[in-house]
Amino acid sequence: MTDLGWLFNRGTLTFLAGGLGVTLELAAIAIAISFVAGIVLALARLSRWHVLRIVATIYIEGMRALPLLLVIFFAYFALPRIIGVKLDPFTAGAIALSAFTAALVAEIVRAGILAVPKGLLEAAASQGLSPAQILRIVTLPIAVRQMMPALVAQFVTLLKDTSLTAVIGILELTRRGQIVFAQPPFQPIPVFALLALIYFTANFGLAQAGRRLETRTL
Amino acid sequence: MPSPSAIEFSGVQKWFGTNHVLADIDLAIAPGEVVVIVGPSGSGKSTLIRCINGLEAVQQGTVTVDGRRLTAKGGELAAIRRNVGMVFQAFHLYPHKTALENITLAPINVKRVPREQAESEARALLERVGLPEKAAAYPAELSGGQQQRVAIARALAMQPKVLLFDEPTSALDPEMIKEVLDVMKALAHTGITMVVVTHEMGFAREVGDRVVFMDAGHIVEQAAPERFFSAPANPRAQLFLSKILAH
Amino acid sequence: MDWSVLGENAGLLAQGLLVTVEVSALALLLALGLGVIVATLRVAPSAAPRRIGAAYVEFLRNIPLLVQLFFLFFALPSIGIKLDAFVCGVLALGVYTSAFVAEAIRSGIAAVPKGQLEAGLSGGMTYPTAMRLIVLPQAIGKTIPPLGNTTLNLIKNSSLVSTVSVLDVLGTANLLGARSFQYVPMFAGAAICYLILTLPTAYAVNVLEKRYAR
Ligand SMILES: Nc1ncnc2c1ncn2[C@@H]1O[C@H](COP(=O)(O)OP(=O)(O)OP(=O)(O)O)[C@@H](O)[C@H]1O
Ligand SMILES: [Mg+2]
């Protein structure tokens, strides 16, 4: 264990850095999709239209009741049999992470929307703004500000959750770490220490950035 | 037949569940009139003025503004609302917008006024309510009195024919009440129709054309301020006045 | 798609469900025990234990559970510590979750107005007594909803033990899916198993949340 040259050399570090790149890419895609989809789902759940409300509620509550790992396995192994198209691991992983996180984001958004003071909506309505305008100009911006802490926490969770895609063979950080310690000199402990450090830094950084965003927008 | 009234209630009934909140309301308000509504808590004052811009719907009878009936339908309702400004007890300024943006938001998005024009009009309004230097301030950076004056400017930005005030000074510290009342007094002399729910009897006496006294959902007395304050006819109004003037 | 495999293998799935329940229950016990200790550190009157508690929470929360589980399963043997996969699962899940338990308890205590503690102290109580008699009883209501959510997450996270070859619900479904190539029915069956565990828990959390709201 004294000589860590096998780990701290250019080739290995580049290999792991590439894994971090995949992890961040996966997280970024899933954050973007789940944010938009989460808002749509939240609006559907709050909509006046019964069918929409019921479908959204079933989706959200169902997803929240299932383990992400099951959703990932499902997207990779089962979904292609349903839609008849083979999915590569990255696509399946991105779909699973987005679909799963969207349900959690939807609940955060819904709580944020419900927390917007009713009087503000009345003020906007009494000026003749249409319901769509009120939603876009008043409700959503205020709701998003209020839910920043919960959203950031959710996205920190998502960044960690990307590690689960290792099990369907996406070459993200955790998977590449496994590959490194499965080779001579077969020393997993330094590899895990490095993985922990990288994840910790990325998550802590994301949380800090979120906190700055919070103080700036409030 | 075109109505000469700016606002007209005829045969209005409203219930919240089994609670009869507005009972047999008939009320006509002339253009340019300043009407002050008083009455004990829960008597239906807020509900009454919220019917004037369709924030509440009535179950029987009609409410018209400028001869147009407020039956809650999307586009038509929004068109009437443009002519009716409202000022709330709790201000309800948009917290994520500056004072200037609060004022320009509806003109730009509803009336499609060009941004530059909307902003210069907004600055003129801020001048009018005595806050020319607060254009860039966010609501959280303003005192209650200042927020309420911005809210008045916001309501004026749509150039409404009618302004509704629901206890505009009740949430304010005593030293800020005057600055808001002064703005309202100046407005009262501009010929705009005003309906004001307030406990500020001095304001009612000074600028009100008429006082409407409500009790348990009924309008039980209406009179010119002098008459109402010196010799209320209704015993409930007498009781109300003796309580409110006691301190 | 052949849904009959689901019926044929219902017994195996039920066994998997039992394993999931075992892992979850044991890990929950561990998480609650550790979590209370760490929460105590987090609200201690002096700075040093508070910092240790904070480091514990931040470290565990910011590293993926899968990495922590793999560490126990793959890395510890390299220094001579060989643990059973089931034990690894319970340990990893329990320790990881203890950080969230500690955080739930800490934020519940923090939500009790500071004047309450000060009133107790100025009335002559010692710090532990004031905590026990005044602060903690008030904090419990605020702690129950987040603890319920943490429990829910723990049940779902228990599925990770399947990655180290424990045959819990997901591990069983995965194995049978691969054997029969009937992934859709097998995963649907697994989903039902999880819903049986999580929906009642979620419902209970909701009820408690409503009861303790404000
Ligand atoms: N949204 C609502 N749902 C049910 N009941 C309501 C609602 N709004 C008002 N009420 C009831 O209607 C009655 C009249 O209320 P309103 O707010 O108009 O009274 P008010 O005269 O403005 O009183 P205050 O001086 O306290 O503001 C009250 O009994 C009130 O409880
Ligand atoms: Mg009122």
mmCIF file with all atom_site columns, C-alpha atoms in Angstrom, chain A residues 32-130:
data_model
loop_
_atom_site.group_PDB
_atom_site.id
_atom_site.type_symbol
_atom_site.label_atom_id
_atom_site.label_alt_id
_atom_site.label_comp_id
_atom_site.label_asym_id
_atom_site.label_entity_id
_atom_site.label_seq_id
_atom_site.pdbx_PDB_ins_code
_atom_site.Cartn_x
_atom_site.Cartn_y
_atom_site.Cartn_z
_atom_site.occupancy
_atom_site.B_iso_or_equiv
_atom_site.pdbx_formal_charge
_atom_site.auth_seq_id
_atom_site.auth_comp_id
_atom_site.auth_asym_id
_atom_site.auth_atom_id
_atom_site.pdbx_PDB_model_num
ATOM 1  C CA . ALA A 1 32  ? -32.893 19.083 -16.671 1.00 0.00 ? 32  ALA A CA 1
ATOM 2  C CA . ILE A 1 33  ? -35.503 16.530 -17.742 1.00 0.00 ? 33  ILE A CA 1
ATOM 3  C CA . SER A 1 34  ? -36.834 15.831 -14.257 1.00 0.00 ? 34  SER A CA 1
ATOM 4  C CA . PHE A 1 35  ? -37.138 19.548 -13.508 1.00 0.00 ? 35  PHE A CA 1
ATOM 5  C CA . VAL A 1 36  ? -39.318 20.207 -16.553 1.00 0.00 ? 36  VAL A CA 1
ATOM 6  C CA . ALA A 1 37  ? -41.233 16.940 -16.241 1.00 0.00 ? 37  ALA A CA 1
ATOM 7  C CA . GLY A 1 38  ? -41.644 17.512 -12.507 1.00 0.00 ? 38  GLY A CA 1
ATOM 8  C CA . ILE A 1 39  ? -43.299 20.894 -13.110 1.00 0.00 ? 39  ILE A CA 1
ATOM 9  C CA . VAL A 1 40  ? -45.603 19.391 -15.739 1.00 0.00 ? 40  VAL A CA 1
ATOM 10 C CA . LEU A 1 41  ? -46.535 16.530 -13.393 1.00 0.00 ? 41  LEU A CA 1
ATOM 11 C CA . ALA A 1 42  ? -47.167 18.921 -10.505 1.00 0.00 ? 42  ALA A CA 1
ATOM 12 C CA . LEU A 1 43  ? -49.440 21.074 -12.674 1.00 0.00 ? 43  LEU A CA 1
ATOM 13 C CA . ALA A 1 44  ? -51.250 17.964 -13.880 1.00 0.00 ? 44  ALA A CA 1
ATOM 14 C CA . ARG A 1 45  ? -51.786 16.865 -10.287 1.00 0.00 ? 45  ARG A CA 1
ATOM 15 C CA . LEU A 1 46  ? -53.174 20.300 -9.424  1.00 0.00 ? 46  LEU A CA 1
ATOM 16 C CA . SER A 1 47  ? -55.263 20.555 -12.577 1.00 0.00 ? 47  SER A CA 1
ATOM 17 C CA . ARG A 1 48  ? -59.017 20.845 -12.581 1.00 0.00 ? 48  ARG A CA 1
ATOM 18 C CA . TRP A 1 49  ? -59.268 18.010 -15.093 1.00 0.00 ? 49  TRP A CA 1
ATOM 19 C CA . HIS A 1 50  ? -60.031 14.767 -13.237 1.00 0.00 ? 50  HIS A CA 1
ATOM 20 C CA . VAL A 1 51  ? -58.369 12.298 -15.571 1.00 0.00 ? 51  VAL A CA 1
ATOM 21 C CA . LEU A 1 52  ? -55.155 14.295 -15.671 1.00 0.00 ? 52  LEU A CA 1
ATOM 22 C CA . ARG A 1 53  ? -55.127 14.617 -11.906 1.00 0.00 ? 53  ARG A CA 1
ATOM 23 C CA . ILE A 1 54  ? -55.637 10.914 -11.358 1.00 0.00 ? 54  ILE A CA 1
ATOM 24 C CA . VAL A 1 55  ? -53.013 9.843  -13.893 1.00 0.00 ? 55  VAL A CA 1
ATOM 25 C CA . ALA A 1 56  ? -50.451 12.241 -12.426 1.00 0.00 ? 56  ALA A CA 1
ATOM 26 C CA . THR A 1 57  ? -51.230 11.141 -8.874  1.00 0.00 ? 57  THR A CA 1
ATOM 27 C CA . ILE A 1 58  ? -50.839 7.466  -9.735  1.00 0.00 ? 58  ILE A CA 1
ATOM 28 C CA . TYR A 1 59  ? -47.557 8.112  -11.535 1.00 0.00 ? 59  TYR A CA 1
ATOM 29 C CA . ILE A 1 60  ? -46.125 10.239 -8.729  1.00 0.00 ? 60  ILE A CA 1
ATOM 30 C CA . GLU A 1 61  ? -47.209 8.039  -5.833  1.00 0.00 ? 61  GLU A CA 1
ATOM 31 C CA . GLY A 1 62  ? -46.257 4.873  -7.707  1.00 0.00 ? 62  GLY A CA 1
ATOM 32 C CA . MET A 1 63  ? -42.764 6.084  -8.528  1.00 0.00 ? 63  MET A CA 1
ATOM 33 C CA . ARG A 1 64  ? -42.224 7.342  -4.996  1.00 0.00 ? 64  ARG A CA 1
ATOM 34 C CA . ALA A 1 65  ? -43.134 3.932  -3.653  1.00 0.00 ? 65  ALA A CA 1
ATOM 35 C CA . LEU A 1 66  ? -40.618 2.005  -5.785  1.00 0.00 ? 66  LEU A CA 1
ATOM 36 C CA . PRO A 1 67  ? -36.844 1.615  -5.434  1.00 0.00 ? 67  PRO A CA 1
ATOM 37 C CA . LEU A 1 68  ? -34.798 3.456  -8.042  1.00 0.00 ? 68  LEU A CA 1
ATOM 38 C CA . LEU A 1 69  ? -32.741 0.347  -8.679  1.00 0.00 ? 69  LEU A CA 1
ATOM 39 C CA . LEU A 1 70  ? -35.890 -1.479 -9.773  1.00 0.00 ? 70  LEU A CA 1
ATOM 40 C CA . VAL A 1 71  ? -36.724 1.388  -12.115 1.00 0.00 ? 71  VAL A CA 1
ATOM 41 C CA . ILE A 1 72  ? -33.215 1.244  -13.583 1.00 0.00 ? 72  ILE A CA 1
ATOM 42 C CA . PHE A 1 73  ? -33.383 -2.522 -14.131 1.00 0.00 ? 73  PHE A CA 1
ATOM 43 C CA . PHE A 1 74  ? -36.837 -2.097 -15.599 1.00 0.00 ? 74  PHE A CA 1
ATOM 44 C CA . ALA A 1 75  ? -35.724 0.605  -18.029 1.00 0.00 ? 75  ALA A CA 1
ATOM 45 C CA . TYR A 1 76  ? -32.775 -1.487 -19.200 1.00 0.00 ? 76  TYR A CA 1
ATOM 46 C CA . PHE A 1 77  ? -34.175 -5.024 -19.294 1.00 0.00 ? 77  PHE A CA 1
ATOM 47 C CA . ALA A 1 78  ? -37.961 -4.720 -19.501 1.00 0.00 ? 78  ALA A CA 1
ATOM 48 C CA . LEU A 1 79  ? -38.745 -1.441 -21.250 1.00 0.00 ? 79  LEU A CA 1
ATOM 49 C CA . PRO A 1 80  ? -37.132 -2.513 -24.576 1.00 0.00 ? 80  PRO A CA 1
ATOM 50 C CA . ARG A 1 81  ? -39.479 -5.520 -24.635 1.00 0.00 ? 81  ARG A CA 1
ATOM 51 C CA . ILE A 1 82  ? -42.464 -3.235 -24.239 1.00 0.00 ? 82  ILE A CA 1
ATOM 52 C CA . ILE A 1 83  ? -41.502 -0.543 -26.723 1.00 0.00 ? 83  ILE A CA 1
ATOM 53 C CA . GLY A 1 84  ? -39.664 -2.914 -29.042 1.00 0.00 ? 84  GLY A CA 1
ATOM 54 C CA . VAL A 1 85  ? -36.535 -0.772 -29.222 1.00 0.00 ? 85  VAL A CA 1
ATOM 55 C CA . LYS A 1 86  ? -33.231 -1.805 -27.705 1.00 0.00 ? 86  LYS A CA 1
ATOM 56 C CA . LEU A 1 87  ? -31.820 0.817  -25.349 1.00 0.00 ? 87  LEU A CA 1
ATOM 57 C CA . ASP A 1 88  ? -28.136 1.295  -24.683 1.00 0.00 ? 88  ASP A CA 1
ATOM 58 C CA . PRO A 1 89  ? -27.234 1.473  -20.981 1.00 0.00 ? 89  PRO A CA 1
ATOM 59 C CA . PHE A 1 90  ? -26.711 5.233  -20.963 1.00 0.00 ? 90  PHE A CA 1
ATOM 60 C CA . THR A 1 91  ? -30.122 5.962  -22.500 1.00 0.00 ? 91  THR A CA 1
ATOM 61 C CA . ALA A 1 92  ? -31.852 3.495  -20.205 1.00 0.00 ? 92  ALA A CA 1
ATOM 62 C CA . GLY A 1 93  ? -30.059 4.969  -17.191 1.00 0.00 ? 93  GLY A CA 1
ATOM 63 C CA . ALA A 1 94  ? -30.967 8.528  -18.177 1.00 0.00 ? 94  ALA A CA 1
ATOM 64 C CA . ILE A 1 95  ? -34.614 7.560  -18.701 1.00 0.00 ? 95  ILE A CA 1
ATOM 65 C CA . ALA A 1 96  ? -34.785 5.779  -15.339 1.00 0.00 ? 96  ALA A CA 1
ATOM 66 C CA . LEU A 1 97  ? -33.117 8.580  -13.375 1.00 0.00 ? 97  LEU A CA 1
ATOM 67 C CA . SER A 1 98  ? -35.284 11.248 -15.041 1.00 0.00 ? 98  SER A CA 1
ATOM 68 C CA . ALA A 1 99  ? -38.563 9.348  -14.699 1.00 0.00 ? 99  ALA A CA 1
ATOM 69 C CA . PHE A 1 100 ? -37.852 8.546  -11.060 1.00 0.00 ? 100 PHE A CA 1
ATOM 70 C CA . THR A 1 101 ? -36.639 11.990 -10.014 1.00 0.00 ? 101 THR A CA 1
ATOM 71 C CA . ALA A 1 102 ? -39.477 13.732 -11.894 1.00 0.00 ? 102 ALA A CA 1
ATOM 72 C CA . ALA A 1 103 ? -41.969 12.231 -9.439  1.00 0.00 ? 103 ALA A CA 1
ATOM 73 C CA . LEU A 1 104 ? -39.997 13.548 -6.481  1.00 0.00 ? 104 LEU A CA 1
ATOM 74 C CA . VAL A 1 105 ? -39.523 16.971 -8.078  1.00 0.00 ? 105 VAL A CA 1
ATOM 75 C CA . ALA A 1 106 ? -43.259 17.077 -8.819  1.00 0.00 ? 106 ALA A CA 1
ATOM 76 C CA . GLU A 1 107 ? -44.061 16.804 -5.125  1.00 0.00 ? 107 GLU A CA 1
ATOM 77 C CA . ILE A 1 108 ? -41.583 19.558 -4.274  1.00 0.00 ? 108 ILE A CA 1
ATOM 78 C CA . VAL A 1 109 ? -43.061 21.795 -6.986  1.00 0.00 ? 109 VAL A CA 1
ATOM 79 C CA . ARG A 1 110 ? -46.597 21.060 -5.872  1.00 0.00 ? 110 ARG A CA 1
ATOM 80 C CA . ALA A 1 111 ? -45.782 22.008 -2.290  1.00 0.00 ? 111 ALA A CA 1
ATOM 81 C CA . GLY A 1 112 ? -44.080 25.173 -3.581  1.00 0.00 ? 112 GLY A CA 1
ATOM 82 C CA . ILE A 1 113 ? -47.094 26.146 -5.679  1.00 0.00 ? 113 ILE A CA 1
ATOM 83 C CA . LEU A 1 114 ? -49.510 25.518 -2.825  1.00 0.00 ? 114 LEU A CA 1
ATOM 84 C CA . ALA A 1 115 ? -47.349 27.684 -0.564  1.00 0.00 ? 115 ALA A CA 1
ATOM 85 C CA . VAL A 1 116 ? -47.668 30.763 -2.787  1.00 0.00 ? 116 VAL A CA 1
ATOM 86 C CA . PRO A 1 117 ? -49.959 33.140 -0.866  1.00 0.00 ? 117 PRO A CA 1
ATOM 87 C CA . LYS A 1 118 ? -53.442 33.165 -2.351  1.00 0.00 ? 118 LYS A CA 1
ATOM 88 C CA . GLY A 1 119 ? -53.590 36.938 -2.089  1.00 0.00 ? 119 GLY A CA 1
ATOM 89 C CA . LEU A 1 120 ? -50.834 37.295 -4.686  1.00 0.00 ? 120 LEU A CA 1
ATOM 90 C CA . LEU A 1 121 ? -52.879 35.295 -7.165  1.00 0.00 ? 121 LEU A CA 1
ATOM 91 C CA . GLU A 1 122 ? -55.922 37.424 -6.399  1.00 0.00 ? 122 GLU A CA 1
ATOM 92 C CA . ALA A 1 123 ? -53.881 40.580 -6.908  1.00 0.00 ? 123 ALA A CA 1
ATOM 93 C CA . ALA A 1 124 ? -52.782 39.310 -10.302 1.00 0.00 ? 124 ALA A CA 1
ATOM 94 C CA . ALA A 1 125 ? -56.258 38.135 -11.268 1.00 0.00 ? 125 ALA A CA 1
ATOM 95 C CA . SER A 1 126 ? -57.779 41.453 -10.246 1.00 0.00 ? 126 SER A CA 1
ATOM 96 C CA . GLN A 1 127 ? -55.467 43.169 -12.707 1.00 0.00 ? 127 GLN A CA 1
ATOM 97 C CA . GLY A 1 128 ? -56.828 41.082 -15.540 1.00 0.00 ? 128 GLY A CA 1
ATOM 98 C CA . LEU A 1 129 ? -53.958 38.613 -15.961 1.00 0.00 ? 129 LEU A CA 1
ATOM 99 C CA . SER A 1 130 ? -55.067 35.321 -17.467 1.00 0.00 ? 130 SER A CA 1
#
